Amino acid sequence: MRLLVARAGEDRFAFESLQLVTILPWPLETALPWGSLHALAGLTAEEPEPRAVVGRSSGGTPFALRVPGPLGEEDAGDVLPVPPLLGAPRWVRGFILTAEGGPALLLDLPSLGDAVLARTPPSPLPEAPT
Amino acid sequence: MTDAPPSAAGPSPSPAASRTTPCLVFRAAGHWYAVPALQVVNISAPTRPVRVPGTPPFVRGVIASAGKVVPVLALALLLGESSRAGEVTRLVLLQGGGRMAACEVAEVLGIEDVSDAPGAPSDVPAATGGAHRLGERLVTRLEVDRLMDLVAVAVRGRA
């Protein structure tokens, strides 16, 4: 499985490349509902070198997730299932073991899109950094 | 509430009071706990768990162990015995009912024989063996399967 990997703080988050629509520069030049990987990860600082991972919700609506750069790509073997005692949200699809040995979260973009759409009404263009 | 094992009909000369179970005794935050040693998979130095967004506060994250992903629990938070997780010097990996979880632990005392007899009443939800005195320590005996059930209910309640 080919993965796109973003690092948020000390943790790594992976997306299956097949679920990606595209990657866009930030700020967006197209009005899309969007969320922030740092906000999901509980980080208060804005993403450094931000860019937008664009996916589709389970209903097919495009959305963007602002992620920090630079992004990496790697191949992963098995996806380890979410432990039943974790209580993770639906958009946590599973885990992969990275080359460093630790687990990285594999996010499910359609479910993540559903969550972004539920939290944010269709938004205007994000504010350009000042 | 009693959880005495079913006994054979008629008077028994060997009540649970005379039996003990080897238990791992450890401290999490300010409280001492004992879990049956047979359900302890391993004890390891703590590694920083990978945080998983959207999980309950008592879930500190996940670690990889023997090719599996295992949740790391702050026991004191889960059991409502402290509002803070406290110091962590060890991870104790437990297995029960086909489920695994690692508990953050401040101090490991070692393996001690803990009575199977009901101990003093305890408010700890997963404590089926009550509180037992080991030397100067008051130790709450935890039943691992019930601990796992408690976690399952707590995370399900947030879904």
PDB file of C-alpha atoms in Angstrom:
ATOM      1  CA  MET A   1       0.000   0.000   0.000  1.00  0.00           C
ATOM      2  CA  ARG A   2       1.403   3.361  -1.035  1.00  0.00           C
ATOM      3  CA  LEU A   3       1.121   5.984   1.684  1.00  0.00           C
ATOM      4  CA  LEU A   4       1.463   9.703   2.041  1.00  0.00           C
ATOM      5  CA  VAL A   5       2.880  10.522   5.449  1.00  0.00           C
ATOM      6  CA  ALA A   6       2.632  13.780   7.379  1.00  0.00           C
ATOM      7  CA  ARG A   7       4.222  14.528  10.706  1.00  0.00           C
ATOM      8  CA  ALA A   8       2.246  16.461  13.299  1.00  0.00           C
ATOM      9  CA  GLY A   9       4.316  17.198  16.357  1.00  0.00           C
ATOM     10  CA  GLU A  10       6.010  13.953  17.335  1.00  0.00           C
ATOM     11  CA  ASP A  11       3.409  11.724  15.716  1.00  0.00           C
ATOM     12  CA  ARG A  12       3.069  10.561  12.134  1.00  0.00           C
ATOM     13  CA  PHE A  13      -0.160  10.331  10.198  1.00  0.00           C
ATOM     14  CA  ALA A  14      -0.562   8.352   7.003  1.00  0.00           C
ATOM     15  CA  PHE A  15      -3.071   8.492   4.186  1.00  0.00           C
ATOM     16  CA  GLU A  16      -3.548   5.864   1.538  1.00  0.00           C
ATOM     17  CA  SER A  17      -2.496   7.432  -1.743  1.00  0.00           C
ATOM     18  CA  LEU A  18      -5.473   5.876  -3.536  1.00  0.00           C
ATOM     19  CA  GLN A  19      -7.836   7.914  -1.364  1.00  0.00           C
ATOM     20  CA  LEU A  20      -6.195  11.210  -2.290  1.00  0.00           C
ATOM     21  CA  VAL A  21      -7.667  13.472  -4.937  1.00  0.00           C
ATOM     22  CA  THR A  22      -4.736  15.836  -5.032  1.00  0.00           C
ATOM     23  CA  ILE A  23      -2.388  17.962  -2.978  1.00  0.00           C
ATOM     24  CA  LEU A  24      -2.761  21.732  -3.244  1.00  0.00           C
ATOM     25  CA  PRO A  25      -0.709  24.643  -2.023  1.00  0.00           C
ATOM     26  CA  TRP A  26      -1.890  26.589   0.995  1.00  0.00           C
ATOM     27  CA  PRO A  27      -3.778  28.871   1.218  1.00  0.00           C
ATOM     28  CA  LEU A  28      -6.406  27.315  -0.963  1.00  0.00           C
ATOM     29  CA  GLU A  29      -7.415  29.121  -4.084  1.00  0.00           C
ATOM     30  CA  THR A  30     -10.631  27.136  -4.275  1.00  0.00           C
ATOM     31  CA  ALA A  31     -13.443  27.297  -1.735  1.00  0.00           C
ATOM     32  CA  LEU A  32     -13.476  23.946   0.018  1.00  0.00           C
ATOM     33  CA  PRO A  33     -14.522  22.866   3.464  1.00  0.00           C
ATOM     34  CA  TRP A  34     -11.341  22.180   5.313  1.00  0.00           C
ATOM     35  CA  GLY A  35      -9.923  20.921   8.567  1.00  0.00           C
ATOM     36  CA  SER A  36      -6.530  20.992  10.204  1.00  0.00           C
ATOM     37  CA  LEU A  37      -4.373  18.000  11.019  1.00  0.00           C
ATOM     38  CA  HIS A  38      -2.756  19.893  13.874  1.00  0.00           C
ATOM     39  CA  ALA A  39      -6.174  20.672  15.332  1.00  0.00           C
ATOM     40  CA  LEU A  40      -7.118  17.001  15.088  1.00  0.00           C
ATOM     41  CA  ALA A  41      -3.897  16.081  16.840  1.00  0.00           C
ATOM     42  CA  GLY A  42      -4.552  18.596  19.599  1.00  0.00           C
ATOM     43  CA  LEU A  43      -1.704  20.876  18.612  1.00  0.00           C
ATOM     44  CA  THR A  44      -2.278  24.577  18.989  1.00  0.00           C
ATOM     45  CA  ALA A  45       0.412  25.796  16.633  1.00  0.00           C
ATOM     46  CA  GLU A  46      -0.444  26.148  12.996  1.00  0.00           C
ATOM     47  CA  GLU A  47       1.093  23.679  10.587  1.00  0.00           C
ATOM     48  CA  PRO A  48       4.545  24.654   9.337  1.00  0.00           C
ATOM     49  CA  GLU A  49       4.945  24.689   5.573  1.00  0.00           C
ATOM     50  CA  PRO A  50       1.230  24.011   5.222  1.00  0.00           C
ATOM     51  CA  ARG A  51      -0.361  22.385   2.235  1.00  0.00           C
ATOM     52  CA  ALA A  52      -3.742  20.842   1.575  1.00  0.00           C
ATOM     53  CA  VAL A  53      -4.467  17.173   1.168  1.00  0.00           C
ATOM     54  CA  VAL A  54      -7.686  16.958  -0.817  1.00  0.00           C
ATOM     55  CA  GLY A  55      -9.983  13.984  -0.482  1.00  0.00           C
ATOM     56  CA  ARG A  56     -13.662  13.180  -0.762  1.00  0.00           C
ATOM     57  CA  SER A  57     -16.129  12.462   1.981  1.00  0.00           C
ATOM     58  CA  SER A  58     -18.051   9.197   1.911  1.00  0.00           C
ATOM     59  CA  GLY A  59     -20.772  11.118   0.064  1.00  0.00           C
ATOM     60  CA  GLY A  60     -18.297  12.295  -2.557  1.00  0.00           C
ATOM     61  CA  THR A  61     -17.951  15.893  -1.384  1.00  0.00           C
ATOM     62  CA  PRO A  62     -14.436  17.229  -1.799  1.00  0.00           C
ATOM     63  CA  PHE A  63     -12.715  18.638   1.258  1.00  0.00           C
ATOM     64  CA  ALA A  64      -9.234  19.681   2.270  1.00  0.00           C
ATOM     65  CA  LEU A  65      -7.085  18.845   5.238  1.00  0.00           C
ATOM     66  CA  ARG A  66      -4.329  21.300   6.051  1.00  0.00           C
ATOM     67  CA  VAL A  67      -1.211  19.315   6.863  1.00  0.00           C
ATOM     68  CA  PRO A  68       2.342  20.307   7.704  1.00  0.00           C
ATOM     69  CA  GLY A  69       5.077  19.855   5.178  1.00  0.00           C
ATOM     70  CA  PRO A  70       7.167  18.327   3.967  1.00  0.00           C
ATOM     71  CA  LEU A  71       5.187  15.219   3.119  1.00  0.00           C
ATOM     72  CA  GLY A  72       6.767  11.838   2.740  1.00  0.00           C
ATOM     73  CA  GLU A  73       5.851   8.782   0.768  1.00  0.00           C
ATOM     74  CA  GLU A  74       6.448   5.186   1.737  1.00  0.00           C
ATOM     75  CA  ASP A  75       5.135   1.703   1.194  1.00  0.00           C
ATOM     76  CA  ALA A  76       3.533  -0.142   4.053  1.00  0.00           C
ATOM     77  CA  GLY A  77       2.758  -3.774   4.538  1.00  0.00           C
ATOM     78  CA  ASP A  78      -0.066  -4.873   6.747  1.00  0.00           C
ATOM     79  CA  VAL A  79      -2.475  -2.432   8.285  1.00  0.00           C
ATOM     80  CA  LEU A  80      -2.844  -3.269  11.953  1.00  0.00           C
ATOM     81  CA  PRO A  81      -6.418  -3.005  13.164  1.00  0.00           C
ATOM     82  CA  VAL A  82      -7.597  -0.496  15.720  1.00  0.00           C
ATOM     83  CA  PRO A  83      -7.582  -2.203  19.139  1.00  0.00           C
ATOM     84  CA  PRO A  84     -11.119  -2.662  20.465  1.00  0.00           C
ATOM     85  CA  LEU A  85     -10.259  -0.905  23.717  1.00  0.00           C
ATOM     86  CA  LEU A  86      -9.067   2.271  22.068  1.00  0.00           C
ATOM     87  CA  GLY A  87     -12.300   4.122  21.421  1.00  0.00           C
ATOM     88  CA  ALA A  88     -10.785   5.799  18.385  1.00  0.00           C
ATOM     89  CA  PRO A  89     -12.919   7.857  16.018  1.00  0.00           C
ATOM     90  CA  ARG A  90     -14.074   6.263  12.773  1.00  0.00           C
ATOM     91  CA  TRP A  91     -11.531   8.147  10.735  1.00  0.00           C
ATOM     92  CA  VAL A  92      -8.722   6.227  12.384  1.00  0.00           C
ATOM     93  CA  ARG A  93      -8.547   3.339   9.956  1.00  0.00           C
ATOM     94  CA  GLY A  94      -5.699   1.464  11.568  1.00  0.00           C
ATOM     95  CA  PHE A  95      -1.985   1.627  12.176  1.00  0.00           C
ATOM     96  CA  ILE A  96       1.124   0.906  10.234  1.00  0.00           C
ATOM     97  CA  LEU A  97       4.489   0.089  11.712  1.00  0.00           C
ATOM     98  CA  THR A  98       6.998   2.576  10.455  1.00  0.00           C
ATOM     99  CA  ALA A  99      10.601   1.952   9.633  1.00  0.00           C
ATOM    100  CA  GLU A 100      11.416   3.567  12.969  1.00  0.00           C
ATOM    101  CA  GLY A 101       9.472   0.760  14.654  1.00  0.00           C
ATOM    102  CA  GLY A 102       6.688   2.797  16.167  1.00  0.00           C
ATOM    103  CA  PRO A 103       3.096   2.835  15.007  1.00  0.00           C
ATOM    104  CA  ALA A 104       1.725   5.601  12.810  1.00  0.00           C
ATOM    105  CA  LEU A 105      -1.944   6.331  12.433  1.00  0.00           C
ATOM    106  CA  LEU A 106      -3.535   5.477   9.121  1.00  0.00           C
ATOM    107  CA  LEU A 107      -6.401   7.886   8.571  1.00  0.00           C
ATOM    108  CA  ASP A 108      -9.456   7.134   6.477  1.00  0.00           C
ATOM    109  CA  LEU A 109      -9.977  10.167   4.264  1.00  0.00           C
ATOM    110  CA  PRO A 110     -13.685   9.609   3.474  1.00  0.00           C
ATOM    111  CA  SER A 111     -14.553   9.295   7.171  1.00  0.00           C
ATOM    112  CA  LEU A 112     -12.333  12.244   7.952  1.00  0.00           C
ATOM    113  CA  GLY A 113     -14.170  14.196   5.271  1.00  0.00           C
ATOM    114  CA  ASP A 114     -17.481  13.334   6.920  1.00  0.00           C
ATOM    115  CA  ALA A 115     -16.140  14.682  10.208  1.00  0.00           C
ATOM    116  CA  VAL A 116     -14.823  17.849   8.584  1.00  0.00           C
ATOM    117  CA  LEU A 117     -18.129  18.458   6.808  1.00  0.00           C
ATOM    118  CA  ALA A 118     -20.060  17.861  10.031  1.00  0.00           C
ATOM    119  CA  ARG A 119     -17.958  20.395  11.929  1.00  0.00           C
ATOM    120  CA  THR A 120     -17.561  23.079   9.341  1.00  0.00           C
ATOM    121  CA  PRO A 121     -20.247  24.537   7.119  1.00  0.00           C
ATOM    122  CA  PRO A 122     -19.096  25.190   3.607  1.00  0.00           C
ATOM    123  CA  SER A 123     -16.485  27.835   4.223  1.00  0.00           C
ATOM    124  CA  PRO A 124     -15.151  30.751   2.292  1.00  0.00           C
ATOM    125  CA  LEU A 125     -11.555  30.816   1.310  1.00  0.00           C
ATOM    126  CA  PRO A 126      -9.243  30.545   4.283  1.00  0.00           C
ATOM    127  CA  GLU A 127      -7.504  33.706   5.308  1.00  0.00           C
ATOM    128  CA  ALA A 128      -4.138  34.187   3.750  1.00  0.00           C
ATOM    129  CA  PRO A 129      -1.324  34.320   6.281  1.00  0.00           C
ATOM    130  CA  THR A 130      -0.419  37.847   7.258  1.00  0.00           C
TER     131      THR A 130
ATOM    132  CA  MET B   1     -21.083  -7.467  46.416  1.00  0.00           C
ATOM    133  CA  THR B   2     -19.367 -10.822  46.593  1.00  0.00           C
ATOM    134  CA  ASP B   3     -17.656 -12.706  43.871  1.00  0.00           C
ATOM    135  CA  ALA B   4     -16.822 -15.845  45.713  1.00  0.00           C
ATOM    136  CA  PRO B   5     -16.220 -18.770  43.367  1.00  0.00           C
ATOM    137  CA  PRO B   6     -18.888 -21.460  43.374  1.00  0.00           C
ATOM    138  CA  SER B   7     -18.179 -23.983  46.058  1.00  0.00           C
ATOM    139  CA  ALA B   8     -19.028 -27.629  46.308  1.00  0.00           C
ATOM    140  CA  ALA B   9     -22.121 -28.521  48.249  1.00  0.00           C
ATOM    141  CA  GLY B  10     -21.652 -29.021  51.941  1.00  0.00           C
ATOM    142  CA  PRO B  11     -19.140 -27.585  54.327  1.00  0.00           C
ATOM    143  CA  SER B  12     -15.716 -27.071  52.883  1.00  0.00           C
ATOM    144  CA  PRO B  13     -12.597 -27.131  54.961  1.00  0.00           C
ATOM    145  CA  SER B  14     -10.669 -25.136  52.385  1.00  0.00           C
ATOM    146  CA  PRO B  15     -12.289 -21.752  52.018  1.00  0.00           C
ATOM    147  CA  ALA B  16     -10.838 -19.158  49.708  1.00  0.00           C
ATOM    148  CA  ALA B  17      -9.337 -17.526  52.746  1.00  0.00           C
ATOM    149  CA  SER B  18      -6.552 -20.082  52.730  1.00  0.00           C
ATOM    150  CA  ARG B  19      -5.736 -19.706  49.051  1.00  0.00           C
ATOM    151  CA  THR B  20      -3.550 -17.144  47.416  1.00  0.00           C
ATOM    152  CA  THR B  21      -2.720 -16.122  43.867  1.00  0.00           C
ATOM    153  CA  PRO B  22       0.668 -14.834  42.754  1.00  0.00           C
ATOM    154  CA  CYS B  23       0.064 -11.261  41.736  1.00  0.00           C
ATOM    155  CA  LEU B  24       2.164  -8.474  40.296  1.00  0.00           C
ATOM    156  CA  VAL B  25       1.998  -5.595  42.735  1.00  0.00           C
ATOM    157  CA  PHE B  26       2.538  -2.110  41.418  1.00  0.00           C
ATOM    158  CA  ARG B  27       1.753   1.501  42.106  1.00  0.00           C
ATOM    159  CA  ALA B  28      -0.045   3.821  39.715  1.00  0.00           C
ATOM    160  CA  ALA B  29      -0.256   7.431  40.868  1.00  0.00           C
ATOM    161  CA  GLY B  30      -0.725   7.117  44.635  1.00  0.00           C
ATOM    162  CA  HIS B  31      -2.428   3.731  44.766  1.00  0.00           C
ATOM    163  CA  TRP B  32      -1.141   0.173  44.944  1.00  0.00           C
ATOM    164  CA  TYR B  33      -2.713  -2.538  42.818  1.00  0.00           C
ATOM    165  CA  ALA B  34      -2.296  -6.272  42.329  1.00  0.00           C
ATOM    166  CA  VAL B  35      -3.123  -8.227  39.187  1.00  0.00           C
ATOM    167  CA  PRO B  36      -2.763 -11.992  38.726  1.00  0.00           C
ATOM    168  CA  ALA B  37       0.748 -12.612  37.443  1.00  0.00           C
ATOM    169  CA  LEU B  38      -0.518 -15.061  34.832  1.00  0.00           C
ATOM    170  CA  GLN B  39      -2.226 -12.185  33.057  1.00  0.00           C
ATOM    171  CA  VAL B  40       0.891 -10.035  32.911  1.00  0.00           C
ATOM    172  CA  VAL B  41       2.453 -10.369  29.472  1.00  0.00           C
ATOM    173  CA  ASN B  42       5.517  -8.270  30.189  1.00  0.00           C
ATOM    174  CA  ILE B  43       6.902  -5.264  31.986  1.00  0.00           C
ATOM    175  CA  SER B  44       8.874  -2.772  29.965  1.00  0.00           C
ATOM    176  CA  ALA B  45      10.471   0.610  30.130  1.00  0.00           C
ATOM    177  CA  PRO B  46       8.019   3.239  29.032  1.00  0.00           C
ATOM    178  CA  THR B  47       8.101   4.460  25.490  1.00  0.00           C
ATOM    179  CA  ARG B  48       6.224   7.511  24.432  1.00  0.00           C
ATOM    180  CA  PRO B  49       2.855   6.287  23.206  1.00  0.00           C
ATOM    181  CA  VAL B  50       1.584   7.529  19.891  1.00  0.00           C
ATOM    182  CA  ARG B  51      -1.361   9.709  20.722  1.00  0.00           C
ATOM    183  CA  VAL B  52      -4.653   8.949  19.037  1.00  0.00           C
ATOM    184  CA  PRO B  53      -6.942  11.959  18.628  1.00  0.00           C
ATOM    185  CA  GLY B  54     -10.478  11.660  19.883  1.00  0.00           C
ATOM    186  CA  THR B  55      -9.817   9.001  22.494  1.00  0.00           C
ATOM    187  CA  PRO B  56     -10.739   9.301  26.194  1.00  0.00           C
ATOM    188  CA  PRO B  57      -8.274  11.009  28.543  1.00  0.00           C
ATOM    189  CA  PHE B  58      -7.328   7.731  30.203  1.00  0.00           C
ATOM    190  CA  VAL B  59      -6.091   6.413  26.839  1.00  0.00           C
ATOM    191  CA  ARG B  60      -2.587   7.803  26.611  1.00  0.00           C
ATOM    192  CA  GLY B  61      -2.027   6.468  23.123  1.00  0.00           C
ATOM    193  CA  VAL B  62      -0.794   3.272  21.545  1.00  0.00           C
ATOM    194  CA  ILE B  63       2.429   1.348  21.385  1.00  0.00           C
ATOM    195  CA  ALA B  64       3.546  -1.528  19.224  1.00  0.00           C
ATOM    196  CA  SER B  65       4.142  -4.793  21.031  1.00  0.00           C
ATOM    197  CA  ALA B  66       4.988  -8.042  19.300  1.00  0.00           C
ATOM    198  CA  GLY B  67       3.522  -6.847  16.028  1.00  0.00           C
ATOM    199  CA  LYS B  68       0.293  -5.632  17.592  1.00  0.00           C
ATOM    200  CA  VAL B  69      -0.952  -2.197  18.456  1.00  0.00           C
ATOM    201  CA  VAL B  70      -1.873  -1.923  22.097  1.00  0.00           C
ATOM    202  CA  PRO B  71      -3.591   0.919  23.932  1.00  0.00           C
ATOM    203  CA  VAL B  72      -1.741   2.497  26.837  1.00  0.00           C
ATOM    204  CA  LEU B  73      -3.945   3.302  29.824  1.00  0.00           C
ATOM    205  CA  ALA B  74      -3.533   5.725  32.686  1.00  0.00           C
ATOM    206  CA  LEU B  75      -4.927   3.454  35.351  1.00  0.00           C
ATOM    207  CA  ALA B  76      -5.502   6.137  37.969  1.00  0.00           C
ATOM    208  CA  LEU B  77      -7.550   8.179  35.513  1.00  0.00           C
ATOM    209  CA  LEU B  78      -9.512   5.164  34.336  1.00  0.00           C
ATOM    210  CA  LEU B  79     -10.385   4.071  37.858  1.00  0.00           C
ATOM    211  CA  GLY B  80     -11.153   7.589  38.991  1.00  0.00           C
ATOM    212  CA  GLU B  81      -8.587   7.434  41.764  1.00  0.00           C
ATOM    213  CA  SER B  82      -6.692  10.480  40.630  1.00  0.00           C
ATOM    214  CA  SER B  83      -7.212  13.371  38.301  1.00  0.00           C
ATOM    215  CA  ARG B  84      -3.591  13.087  37.182  1.00  0.00           C
ATOM    216  CA  ALA B  85      -1.797  10.165  35.596  1.00  0.00           C
ATOM    217  CA  GLY B  86       1.289  10.659  37.769  1.00  0.00           C
ATOM    218  CA  GLU B  87       4.820   9.516  37.113  1.00  0.00           C
ATOM    219  CA  VAL B  88       5.524   6.619  34.772  1.00  0.00           C
ATOM    220  CA  THR B  89       8.570   4.375  35.109  1.00  0.00           C
ATOM    221  CA  ARG B  90       7.185   1.140  33.651  1.00  0.00           C
ATOM    222  CA  LEU B  91       4.534  -0.182  31.307  1.00  0.00           C
ATOM    223  CA  VAL B  92       2.742  -3.320  32.445  1.00  0.00           C
ATOM    224  CA  LEU B  93       1.177  -5.196  29.538  1.00  0.00           C
ATOM    225  CA  LEU B  94      -1.939  -7.096  30.576  1.00  0.00           C
ATOM    226  CA  GLN B  95      -4.005  -9.672  28.722  1.00  0.00           C
ATOM    227  CA  GLY B  96      -7.519 -10.725  29.551  1.00  0.00           C
ATOM    228  CA  GLY B  97     -10.453 -12.017  27.592  1.00  0.00           C
ATOM    229  CA  GLY B  98      -8.483 -11.900  24.353  1.00  0.00           C
ATOM    230  CA  ARG B  99      -7.747  -8.186  24.820  1.00  0.00           C
ATOM    231  CA  MET B 100      -4.492  -6.482  25.629  1.00  0.00           C
ATOM    232  CA  ALA B 101      -3.698  -3.168  27.220  1.00  0.00           C
ATOM    233  CA  ALA B 102      -0.624  -1.609  28.746  1.00  0.00           C
ATOM    234  CA  CYS B 103      -0.911   0.271  32.024  1.00  0.00           C
ATOM    235  CA  GLU B 104       1.330   3.145  32.994  1.00  0.00           C
ATOM    236  CA  VAL B 105       2.936   2.368  36.326  1.00  0.00           C
ATOM    237  CA  ALA B 106       4.977   4.447  38.731  1.00  0.00           C
ATOM    238  CA  GLU B 107       6.612   1.625  40.687  1.00  0.00           C
ATOM    239  CA  VAL B 108       6.694  -2.165  40.554  1.00  0.00           C
ATOM    240  CA  LEU B 109       7.007  -3.973  43.855  1.00  0.00           C
ATOM    241  CA  GLY B 110       7.196  -7.482  42.419  1.00  0.00           C
ATOM    242  CA  ILE B 111       5.277 -10.731  42.632  1.00  0.00           C
ATOM    243  CA  GLU B 112       3.450 -11.281  45.894  1.00  0.00           C
ATOM    244  CA  ASP B 113       0.935 -13.873  47.025  1.00  0.00           C
ATOM    245  CA  VAL B 114      -2.383 -12.126  47.467  1.00  0.00           C
ATOM    246  CA  SER B 115      -5.261 -13.794  49.237  1.00  0.00           C
ATOM    247  CA  ASP B 116      -8.202 -15.000  47.174  1.00  0.00           C
ATOM    248  CA  ALA B 117     -10.473 -14.171  50.080  1.00  0.00           C
ATOM    249  CA  PRO B 118     -12.582 -11.065  49.714  1.00  0.00           C
ATOM    250  CA  GLY B 119     -10.608  -8.113  50.952  1.00  0.00           C
ATOM    251  CA  ALA B 120     -11.821  -4.913  52.459  1.00  0.00           C
ATOM    252  CA  PRO B 121     -14.504  -3.185  50.398  1.00  0.00           C
ATOM    253  CA  SER B 122     -13.076  -1.050  47.634  1.00  0.00           C
ATOM    254  CA  ASP B 123     -14.637   1.609  45.454  1.00  0.00           C
ATOM    255  CA  VAL B 124     -12.432   0.654  42.520  1.00  0.00           C
ATOM    256  CA  PRO B 125     -14.818  -0.582  39.811  1.00  0.00           C
ATOM    257  CA  ALA B 126     -12.614  -3.418  38.552  1.00  0.00           C
ATOM    258  CA  ALA B 127     -11.602  -4.591  42.007  1.00  0.00           C
ATOM    259  CA  THR B 128     -13.241  -7.895  42.636  1.00  0.00           C
ATOM    260  CA  GLY B 129     -10.800  -9.006  45.266  1.00  0.00           C
ATOM    261  CA  GLY B 130     -11.107  -5.919  47.426  1.00  0.00           C
ATOM    262  CA  ALA B 131      -8.276  -4.261  49.280  1.00  0.00           C
ATOM    263  CA  HIS B 132      -5.619  -6.398  50.949  1.00  0.00           C
ATOM    264  CA  ARG B 133      -2.869  -5.446  53.308  1.00  0.00           C
ATOM    265  CA  LEU B 134       0.620  -6.434  52.188  1.00  0.00           C
ATOM    266  CA  GLY B 135       3.025  -5.293  54.854  1.00  0.00           C
ATOM    267  CA  GLU B 136       2.493  -1.595  55.206  1.00  0.00           C
ATOM    268  CA  ARG B 137       0.698  -1.291  51.874  1.00  0.00           C
ATOM    269  CA  LEU B 138      -2.978  -1.452  51.185  1.00  0.00           C
ATOM    270  CA  VAL B 139      -3.245  -3.142  47.791  1.00  0.00           C
ATOM    271  CA  THR B 140      -6.339  -3.246  45.616  1.00  0.00           C
ATOM    272  CA  ARG B 141      -6.619  -6.496  43.723  1.00  0.00           C
ATOM    273  CA  LEU B 142      -7.805  -6.001  40.155  1.00  0.00           C
ATOM    274  CA  GLU B 143      -9.479  -8.600  37.995  1.00  0.00           C
ATOM    275  CA  VAL B 144      -8.046  -8.094  34.514  1.00  0.00           C
ATOM    276  CA  ASP B 145     -11.084  -9.241  32.533  1.00  0.00           C
ATOM    277  CA  ARG B 146     -13.251  -6.796  34.428  1.00  0.00           C
ATOM    278  CA  LEU B 147     -10.688  -4.078  33.931  1.00  0.00           C
ATOM    279  CA  MET B 148     -10.862  -4.678  30.176  1.00  0.00           C
ATOM    280  CA  ASP B 149     -14.669  -4.653  30.363  1.00  0.00           C
ATOM    281  CA  LEU B 150     -14.504  -1.348  32.186  1.00  0.00           C
ATOM    282  CA  VAL B 151     -12.349   0.142  29.430  1.00  0.00           C
ATOM    283  CA  ALA B 152     -14.681  -1.229  26.751  1.00  0.00           C
ATOM    284  CA  VAL B 153     -17.714   0.312  28.435  1.00  0.00           C
ATOM    285  CA  ALA B 154     -15.947   3.632  28.944  1.00  0.00           C
ATOM    286  CA  VAL B 155     -14.854   3.949  25.328  1.00  0.00           C
ATOM    287  CA  ARG B 156     -18.228   2.735  24.058  1.00  0.00           C
ATOM    288  CA  GLY B 157     -19.951   5.367  26.147  1.00  0.00           C
ATOM    289  CA  ARG B 158     -18.081   8.048  24.249  1.00  0.00           C
ATOM    290  CA  ALA B 159     -18.836   6.695  20.791  1.00  0.00           C
TER     291      ALA B 159
END
